[in-house]
PDB file of C-alpha atoms and ligand atoms in Angstrom:
ATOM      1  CA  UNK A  39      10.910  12.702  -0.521  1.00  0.00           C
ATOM      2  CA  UNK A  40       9.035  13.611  -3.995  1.00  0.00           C
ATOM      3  CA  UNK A  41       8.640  10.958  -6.581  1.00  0.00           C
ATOM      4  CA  UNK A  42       9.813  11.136  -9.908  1.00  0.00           C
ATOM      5  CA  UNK A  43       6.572  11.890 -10.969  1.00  0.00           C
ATOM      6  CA  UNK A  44       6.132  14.506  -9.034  1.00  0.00           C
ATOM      7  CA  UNK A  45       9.742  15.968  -9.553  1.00  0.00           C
ATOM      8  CA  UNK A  46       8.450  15.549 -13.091  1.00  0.00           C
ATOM      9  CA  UNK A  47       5.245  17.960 -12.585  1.00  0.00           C
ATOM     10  CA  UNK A  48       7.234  20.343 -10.987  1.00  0.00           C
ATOM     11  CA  UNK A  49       9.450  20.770 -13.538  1.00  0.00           C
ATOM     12  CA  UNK A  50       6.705  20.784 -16.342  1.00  0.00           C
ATOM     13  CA  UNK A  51       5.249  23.735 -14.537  1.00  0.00           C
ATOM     14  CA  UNK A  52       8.587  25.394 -14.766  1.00  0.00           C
ATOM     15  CA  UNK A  53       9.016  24.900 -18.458  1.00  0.00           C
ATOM     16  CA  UNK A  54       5.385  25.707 -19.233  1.00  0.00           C
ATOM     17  CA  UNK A  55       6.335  29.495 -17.503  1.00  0.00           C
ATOM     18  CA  UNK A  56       9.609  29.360 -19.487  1.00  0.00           C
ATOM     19  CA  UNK A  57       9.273  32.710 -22.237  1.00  0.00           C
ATOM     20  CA  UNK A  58      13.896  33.027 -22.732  1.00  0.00           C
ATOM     21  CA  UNK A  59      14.114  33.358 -26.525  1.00  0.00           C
ATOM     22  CA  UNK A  60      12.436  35.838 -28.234  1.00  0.00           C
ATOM     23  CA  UNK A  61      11.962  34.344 -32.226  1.00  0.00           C
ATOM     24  CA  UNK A  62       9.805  31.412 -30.482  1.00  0.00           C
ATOM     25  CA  UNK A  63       5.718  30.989 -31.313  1.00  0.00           C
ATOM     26  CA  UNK A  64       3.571  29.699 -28.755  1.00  0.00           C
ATOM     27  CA  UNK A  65       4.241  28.093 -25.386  1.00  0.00           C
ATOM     28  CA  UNK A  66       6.276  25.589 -24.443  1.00  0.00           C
ATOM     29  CA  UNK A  67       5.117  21.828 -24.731  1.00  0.00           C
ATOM     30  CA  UNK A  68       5.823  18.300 -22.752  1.00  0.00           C
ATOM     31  CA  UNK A  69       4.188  15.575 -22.457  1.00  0.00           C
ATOM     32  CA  UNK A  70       2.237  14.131 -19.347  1.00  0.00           C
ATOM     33  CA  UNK A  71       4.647  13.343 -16.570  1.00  0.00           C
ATOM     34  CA  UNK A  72       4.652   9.654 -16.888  1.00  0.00           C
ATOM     35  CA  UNK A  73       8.267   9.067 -15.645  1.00  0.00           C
ATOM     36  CA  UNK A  74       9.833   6.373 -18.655  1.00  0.00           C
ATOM     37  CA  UNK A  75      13.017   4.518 -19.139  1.00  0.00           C
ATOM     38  CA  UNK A  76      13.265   5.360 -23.270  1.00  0.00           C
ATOM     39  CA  UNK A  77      13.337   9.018 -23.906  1.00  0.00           C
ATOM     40  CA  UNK A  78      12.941  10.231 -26.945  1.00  0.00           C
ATOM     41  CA  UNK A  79      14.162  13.465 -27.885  1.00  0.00           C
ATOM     42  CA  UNK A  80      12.649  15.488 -31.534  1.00  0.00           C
ATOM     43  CA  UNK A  81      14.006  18.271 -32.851  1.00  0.00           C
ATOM     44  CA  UNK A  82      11.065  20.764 -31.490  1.00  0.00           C
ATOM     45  CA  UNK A  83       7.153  21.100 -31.953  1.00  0.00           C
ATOM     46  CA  UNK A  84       5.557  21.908 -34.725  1.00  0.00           C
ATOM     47  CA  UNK A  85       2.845  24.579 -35.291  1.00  0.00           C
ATOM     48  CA  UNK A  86      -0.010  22.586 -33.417  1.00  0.00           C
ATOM     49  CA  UNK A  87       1.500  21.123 -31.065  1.00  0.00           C
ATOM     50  CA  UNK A  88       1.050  23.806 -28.486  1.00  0.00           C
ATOM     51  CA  UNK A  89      -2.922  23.622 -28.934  1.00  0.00           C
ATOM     52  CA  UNK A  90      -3.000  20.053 -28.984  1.00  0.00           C
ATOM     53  CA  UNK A  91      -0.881  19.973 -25.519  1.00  0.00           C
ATOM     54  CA  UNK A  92       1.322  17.070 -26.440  1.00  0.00           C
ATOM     55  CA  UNK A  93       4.327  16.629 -28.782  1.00  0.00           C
ATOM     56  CA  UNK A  94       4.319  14.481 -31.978  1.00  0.00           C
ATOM     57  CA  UNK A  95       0.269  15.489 -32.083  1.00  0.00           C
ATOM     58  CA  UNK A  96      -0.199  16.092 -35.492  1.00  0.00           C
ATOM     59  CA  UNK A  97       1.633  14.813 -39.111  1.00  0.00           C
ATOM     60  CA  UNK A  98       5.183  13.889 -38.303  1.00  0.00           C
ATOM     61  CA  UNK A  99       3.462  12.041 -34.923  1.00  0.00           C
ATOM     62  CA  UNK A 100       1.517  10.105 -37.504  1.00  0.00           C
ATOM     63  CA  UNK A 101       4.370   8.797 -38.660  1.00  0.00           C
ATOM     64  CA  UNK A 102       6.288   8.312 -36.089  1.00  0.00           C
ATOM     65  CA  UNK A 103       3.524   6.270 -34.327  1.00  0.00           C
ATOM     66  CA  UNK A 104       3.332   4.474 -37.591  1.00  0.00           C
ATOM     67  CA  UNK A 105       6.821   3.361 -37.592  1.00  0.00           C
ATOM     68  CA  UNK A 106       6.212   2.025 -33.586  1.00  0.00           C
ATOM     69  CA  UNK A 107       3.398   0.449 -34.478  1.00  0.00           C
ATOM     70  CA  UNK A 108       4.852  -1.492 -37.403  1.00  0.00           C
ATOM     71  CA  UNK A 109       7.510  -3.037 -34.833  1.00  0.00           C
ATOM     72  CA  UNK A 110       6.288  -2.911 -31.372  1.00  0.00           C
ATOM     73  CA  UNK A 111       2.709  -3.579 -32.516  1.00  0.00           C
ATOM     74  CA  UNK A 112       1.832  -0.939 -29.844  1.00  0.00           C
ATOM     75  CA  UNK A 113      -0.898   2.380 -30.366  1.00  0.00           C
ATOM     76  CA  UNK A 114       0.065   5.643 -29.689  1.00  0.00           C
ATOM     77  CA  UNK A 115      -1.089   5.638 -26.304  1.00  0.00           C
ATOM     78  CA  UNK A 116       0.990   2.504 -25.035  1.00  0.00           C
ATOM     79  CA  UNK A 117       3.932   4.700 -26.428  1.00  0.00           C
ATOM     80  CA  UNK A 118       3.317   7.731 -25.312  1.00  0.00           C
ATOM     81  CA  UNK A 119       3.133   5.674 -21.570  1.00  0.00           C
ATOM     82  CA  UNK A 120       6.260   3.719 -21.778  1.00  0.00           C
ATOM     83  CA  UNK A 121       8.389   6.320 -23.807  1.00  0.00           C
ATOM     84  CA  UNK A 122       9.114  10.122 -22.708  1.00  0.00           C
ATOM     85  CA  UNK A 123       8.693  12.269 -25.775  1.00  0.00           C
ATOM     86  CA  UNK A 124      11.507  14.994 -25.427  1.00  0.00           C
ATOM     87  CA  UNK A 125      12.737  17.649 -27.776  1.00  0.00           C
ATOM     88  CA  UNK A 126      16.055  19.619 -28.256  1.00  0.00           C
ATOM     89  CA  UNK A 127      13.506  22.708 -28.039  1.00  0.00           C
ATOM     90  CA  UNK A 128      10.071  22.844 -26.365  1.00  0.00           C
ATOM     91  CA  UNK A 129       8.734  25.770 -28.407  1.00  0.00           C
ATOM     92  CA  UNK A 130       7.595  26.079 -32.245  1.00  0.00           C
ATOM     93  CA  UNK A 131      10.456  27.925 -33.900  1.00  0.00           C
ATOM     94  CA  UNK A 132       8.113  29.100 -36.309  1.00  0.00           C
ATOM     95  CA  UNK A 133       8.393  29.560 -40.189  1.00  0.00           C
ATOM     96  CA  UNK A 134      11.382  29.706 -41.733  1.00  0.00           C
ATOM     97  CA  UNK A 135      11.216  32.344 -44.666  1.00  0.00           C
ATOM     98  CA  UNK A 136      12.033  29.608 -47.056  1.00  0.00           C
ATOM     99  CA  UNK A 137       8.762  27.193 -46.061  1.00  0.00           C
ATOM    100  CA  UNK A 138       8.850  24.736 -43.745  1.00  0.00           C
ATOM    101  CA  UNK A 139       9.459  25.236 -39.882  1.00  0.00           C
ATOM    102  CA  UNK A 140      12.647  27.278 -38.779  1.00  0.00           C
ATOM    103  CA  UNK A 141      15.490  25.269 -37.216  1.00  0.00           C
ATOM    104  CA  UNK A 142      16.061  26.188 -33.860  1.00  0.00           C
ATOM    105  CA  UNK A 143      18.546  28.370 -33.734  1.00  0.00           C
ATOM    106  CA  UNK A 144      21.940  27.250 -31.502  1.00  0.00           C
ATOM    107  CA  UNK A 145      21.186  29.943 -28.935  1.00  0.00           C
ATOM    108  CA  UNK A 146      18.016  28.348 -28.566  1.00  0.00           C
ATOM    109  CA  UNK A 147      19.494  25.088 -28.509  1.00  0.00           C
ATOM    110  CA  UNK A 148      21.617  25.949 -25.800  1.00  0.00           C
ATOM    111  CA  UNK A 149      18.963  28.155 -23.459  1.00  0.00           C
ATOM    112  CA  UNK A 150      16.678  25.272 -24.042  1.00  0.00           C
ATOM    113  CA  UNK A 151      19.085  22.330 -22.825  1.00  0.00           C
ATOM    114  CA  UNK A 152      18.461  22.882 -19.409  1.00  0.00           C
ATOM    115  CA  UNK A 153      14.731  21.112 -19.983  1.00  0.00           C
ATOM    116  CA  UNK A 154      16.677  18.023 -21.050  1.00  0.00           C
ATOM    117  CA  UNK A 155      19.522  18.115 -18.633  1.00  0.00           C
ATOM    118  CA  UNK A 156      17.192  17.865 -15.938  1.00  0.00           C
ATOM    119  CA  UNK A 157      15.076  15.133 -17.939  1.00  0.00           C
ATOM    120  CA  UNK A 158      18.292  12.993 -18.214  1.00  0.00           C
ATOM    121  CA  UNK A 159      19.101  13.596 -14.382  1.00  0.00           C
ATOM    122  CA  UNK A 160      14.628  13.202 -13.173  1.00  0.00           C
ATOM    123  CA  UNK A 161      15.073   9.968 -15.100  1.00  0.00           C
ATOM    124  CA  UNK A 162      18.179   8.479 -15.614  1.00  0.00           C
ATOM    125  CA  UNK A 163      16.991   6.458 -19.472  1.00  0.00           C
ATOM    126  CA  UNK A 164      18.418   3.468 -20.468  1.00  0.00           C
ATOM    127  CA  UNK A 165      17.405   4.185 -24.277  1.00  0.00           C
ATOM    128  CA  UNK A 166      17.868   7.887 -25.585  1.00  0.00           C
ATOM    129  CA  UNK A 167      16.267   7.500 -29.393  1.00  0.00           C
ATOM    130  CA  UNK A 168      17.392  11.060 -30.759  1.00  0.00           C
ATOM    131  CA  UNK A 169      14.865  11.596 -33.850  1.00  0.00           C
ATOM    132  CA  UNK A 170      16.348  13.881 -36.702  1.00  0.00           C
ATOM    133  CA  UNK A 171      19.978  15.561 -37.468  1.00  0.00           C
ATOM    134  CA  UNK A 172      19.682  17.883 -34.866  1.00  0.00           C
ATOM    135  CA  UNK A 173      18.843  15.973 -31.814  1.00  0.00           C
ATOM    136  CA  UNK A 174      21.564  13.381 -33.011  1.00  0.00           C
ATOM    137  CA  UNK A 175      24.038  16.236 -33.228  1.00  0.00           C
ATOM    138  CA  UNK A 176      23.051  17.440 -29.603  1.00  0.00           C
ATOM    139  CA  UNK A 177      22.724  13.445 -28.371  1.00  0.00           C
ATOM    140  CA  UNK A 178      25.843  11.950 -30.307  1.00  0.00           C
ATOM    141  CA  UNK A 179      28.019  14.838 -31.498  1.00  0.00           C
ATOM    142  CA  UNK A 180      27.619  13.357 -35.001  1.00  0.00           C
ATOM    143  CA  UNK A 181      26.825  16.062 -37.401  1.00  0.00           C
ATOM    144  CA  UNK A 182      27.418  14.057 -40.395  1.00  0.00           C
ATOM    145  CA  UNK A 183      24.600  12.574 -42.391  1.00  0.00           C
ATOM    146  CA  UNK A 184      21.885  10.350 -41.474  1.00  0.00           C
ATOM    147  CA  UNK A 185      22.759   7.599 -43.482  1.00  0.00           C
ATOM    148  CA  UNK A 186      26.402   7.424 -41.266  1.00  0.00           C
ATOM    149  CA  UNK A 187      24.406   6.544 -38.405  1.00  0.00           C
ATOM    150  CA  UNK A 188      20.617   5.681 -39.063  1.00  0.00           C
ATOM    151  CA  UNK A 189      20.745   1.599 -38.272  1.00  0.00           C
ATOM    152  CA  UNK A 190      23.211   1.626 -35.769  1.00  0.00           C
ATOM    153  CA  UNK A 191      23.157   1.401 -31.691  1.00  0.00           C
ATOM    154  CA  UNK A 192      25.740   3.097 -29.481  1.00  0.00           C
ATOM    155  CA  UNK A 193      26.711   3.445 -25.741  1.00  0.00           C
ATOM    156  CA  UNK A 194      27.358   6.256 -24.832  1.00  0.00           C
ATOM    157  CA  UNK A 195      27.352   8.875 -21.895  1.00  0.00           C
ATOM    158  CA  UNK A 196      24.808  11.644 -22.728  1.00  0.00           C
ATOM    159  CA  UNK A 197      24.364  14.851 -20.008  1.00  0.00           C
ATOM    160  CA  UNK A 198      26.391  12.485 -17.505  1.00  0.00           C
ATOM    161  CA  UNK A 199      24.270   9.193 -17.866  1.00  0.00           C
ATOM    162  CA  UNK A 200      25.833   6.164 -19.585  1.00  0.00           C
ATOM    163  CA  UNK A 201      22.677   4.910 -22.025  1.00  0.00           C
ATOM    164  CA  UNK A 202      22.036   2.961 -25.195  1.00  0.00           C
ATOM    165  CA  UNK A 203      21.102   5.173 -27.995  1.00  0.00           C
ATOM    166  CA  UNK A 204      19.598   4.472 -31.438  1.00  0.00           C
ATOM    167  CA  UNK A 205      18.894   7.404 -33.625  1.00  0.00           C
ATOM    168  CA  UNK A 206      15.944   7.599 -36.015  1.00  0.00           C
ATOM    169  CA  UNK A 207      15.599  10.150 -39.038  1.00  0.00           C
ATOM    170  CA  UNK A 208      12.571  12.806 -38.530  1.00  0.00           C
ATOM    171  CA  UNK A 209       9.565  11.561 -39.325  1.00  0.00           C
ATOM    172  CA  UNK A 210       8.421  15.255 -40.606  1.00  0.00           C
ATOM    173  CA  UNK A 211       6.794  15.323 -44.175  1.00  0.00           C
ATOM    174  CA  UNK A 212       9.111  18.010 -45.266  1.00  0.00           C
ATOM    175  CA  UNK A 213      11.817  14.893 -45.169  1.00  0.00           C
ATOM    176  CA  UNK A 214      11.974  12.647 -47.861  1.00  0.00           C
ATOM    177  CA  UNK A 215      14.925  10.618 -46.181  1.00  0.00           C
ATOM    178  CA  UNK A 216      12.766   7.818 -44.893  1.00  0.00           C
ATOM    179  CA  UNK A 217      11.169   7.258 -47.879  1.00  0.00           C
ATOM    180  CA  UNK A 218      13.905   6.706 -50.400  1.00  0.00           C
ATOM    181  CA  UNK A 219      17.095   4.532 -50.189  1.00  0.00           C
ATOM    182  CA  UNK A 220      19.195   4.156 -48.707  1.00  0.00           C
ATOM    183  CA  UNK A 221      17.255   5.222 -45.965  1.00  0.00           C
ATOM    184  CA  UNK A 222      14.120   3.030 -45.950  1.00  0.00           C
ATOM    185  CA  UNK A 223      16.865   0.206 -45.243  1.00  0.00           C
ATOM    186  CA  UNK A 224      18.661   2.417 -42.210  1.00  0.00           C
ATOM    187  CA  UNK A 225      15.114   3.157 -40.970  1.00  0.00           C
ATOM    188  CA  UNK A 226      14.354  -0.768 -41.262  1.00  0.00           C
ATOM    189  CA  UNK A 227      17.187  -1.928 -39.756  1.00  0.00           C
ATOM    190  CA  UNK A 228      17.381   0.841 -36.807  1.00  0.00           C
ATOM    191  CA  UNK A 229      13.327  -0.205 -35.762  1.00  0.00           C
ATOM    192  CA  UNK A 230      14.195  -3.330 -35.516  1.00  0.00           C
ATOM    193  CA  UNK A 231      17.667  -2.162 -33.405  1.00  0.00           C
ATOM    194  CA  UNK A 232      15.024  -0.516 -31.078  1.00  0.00           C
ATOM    195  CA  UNK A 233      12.357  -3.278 -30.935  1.00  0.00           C
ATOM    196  CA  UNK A 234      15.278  -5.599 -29.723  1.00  0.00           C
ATOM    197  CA  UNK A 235      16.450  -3.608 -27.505  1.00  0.00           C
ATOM    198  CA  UNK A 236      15.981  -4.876 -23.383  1.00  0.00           C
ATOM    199  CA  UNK A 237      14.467  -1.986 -22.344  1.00  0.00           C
ATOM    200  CA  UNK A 238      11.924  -1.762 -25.279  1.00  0.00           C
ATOM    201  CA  UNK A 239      10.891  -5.374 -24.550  1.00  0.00           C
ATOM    202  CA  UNK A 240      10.610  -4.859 -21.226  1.00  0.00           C
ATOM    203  CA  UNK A 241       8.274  -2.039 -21.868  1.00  0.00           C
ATOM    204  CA  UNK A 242       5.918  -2.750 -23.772  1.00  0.00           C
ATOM    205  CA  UNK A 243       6.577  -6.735 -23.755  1.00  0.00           C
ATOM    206  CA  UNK A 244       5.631  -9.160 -26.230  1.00  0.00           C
ATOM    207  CA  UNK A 245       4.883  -8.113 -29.618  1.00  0.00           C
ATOM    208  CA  UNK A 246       1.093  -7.676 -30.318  1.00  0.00           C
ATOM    209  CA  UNK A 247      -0.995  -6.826 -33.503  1.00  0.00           C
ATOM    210  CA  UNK A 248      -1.527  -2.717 -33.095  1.00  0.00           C
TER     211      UNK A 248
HETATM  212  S1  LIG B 496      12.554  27.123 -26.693  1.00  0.00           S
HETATM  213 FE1  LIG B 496      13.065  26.313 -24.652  1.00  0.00          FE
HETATM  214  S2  LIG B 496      14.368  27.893 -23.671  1.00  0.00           S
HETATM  215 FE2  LIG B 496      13.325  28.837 -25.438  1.00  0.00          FE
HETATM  216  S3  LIG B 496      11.442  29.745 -24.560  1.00  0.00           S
HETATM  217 FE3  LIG B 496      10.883  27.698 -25.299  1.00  0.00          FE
HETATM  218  S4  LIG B 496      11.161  26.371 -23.492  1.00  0.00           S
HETATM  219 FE4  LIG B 496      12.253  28.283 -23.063  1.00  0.00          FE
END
């Protein structure tokens, strides 16, 4: 009987061969197949990502890793080991003509939820932290704004799983959400949701100077 882990390889090498939408750049990207109880899921890499090997490697993982460190007191490593960094799309979207990167496009959302699916299924999370208005759409349904649901925690079931989820805004530099009110309050408050949370503590324990 495989391990999780190694379920987890398998299907890496399976996305890494993936090639279904046409407008994408690059490859596909995961990270390292370090089975975790928190998944996170982003919206999709950026333009480096696919180099680098790893999501969240360059500005918006700055960030992001910031904000973790500021309440878990944990590096980026210790995070990338107790939490799986997901995506609602593996593969850069590219530019959009505007500036910026392109939103994935909902055909690409949907082609691309089979990754997730079988994320959800490999690992069965007890947190989900959907990061940005488009994985909270795809997580919650909630296609409101961020500022409806930024600071909260829900239960909910999410691709047939019952698990906690607390939803974060993007951490991308193209956002100023984060950095203005309301929502350097919601982002406050929603950190310190997810540093309370069981499963958070359980990870990565006691909180320690970063
Ligand atoms: S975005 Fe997803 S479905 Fe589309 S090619 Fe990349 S991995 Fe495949």
């Amino acid at each position: 009987m495989p391990t999780t882990r190694e379920r987890l390889l398998d299907l890496h090498a399976e996305l890494s061969g993936c090639r279904a939408c046409p407008r994408v750049v690059g490859t596909p990207v995961h990270p390292s197949a370090q089975p975790a109880r928190i998944l996170l899921v982003g919206q999709a890499p950026g333009p480096r990502e696919a180099s680098l090997g790893k999501p969240f490697a360059w500005t918006a993982g700055r960030t992001l890793f910031g904000w973790f460190a500021s309440v878990l007191g944990a590096d980026e490593q210790t995070v990338r080991r107790h939490m799986y960094l997901s995506a609602v799309t593996r593969c850069f979207p590219g530019k959009a003509p505007g500036g910026g990167d392109r939103r994935p496009d909902p055909d690409e959302v949907a082609r691309c939820r089979r990754w997730l699916r079988a994320e959800m299924e490999l690992m069965r999370p007890r947190l989900v932290v959907p990061v940005g208005t488009l994985a909270i759409a795809e997580v919650m349904g909630h296609r409101g704004g961020l500022a409806e649901v930024v600071g909260t925690s829900h239960r909910l079931v999410f691709e047939g799983h019952r698990a906690d989820v607390i939803p974060l805004p993007h951490p991308s530099g193209a956002s100023t959400w984060h950095r203005m009110e309301p929502g350097k309050t919601l982002l406050a408050r929603a950190l310190a949701l997810l540093a309370a949370h069981p499963e958070v503590k359980r990870a990565f324990g006691p909180r320690r100077k970063a």
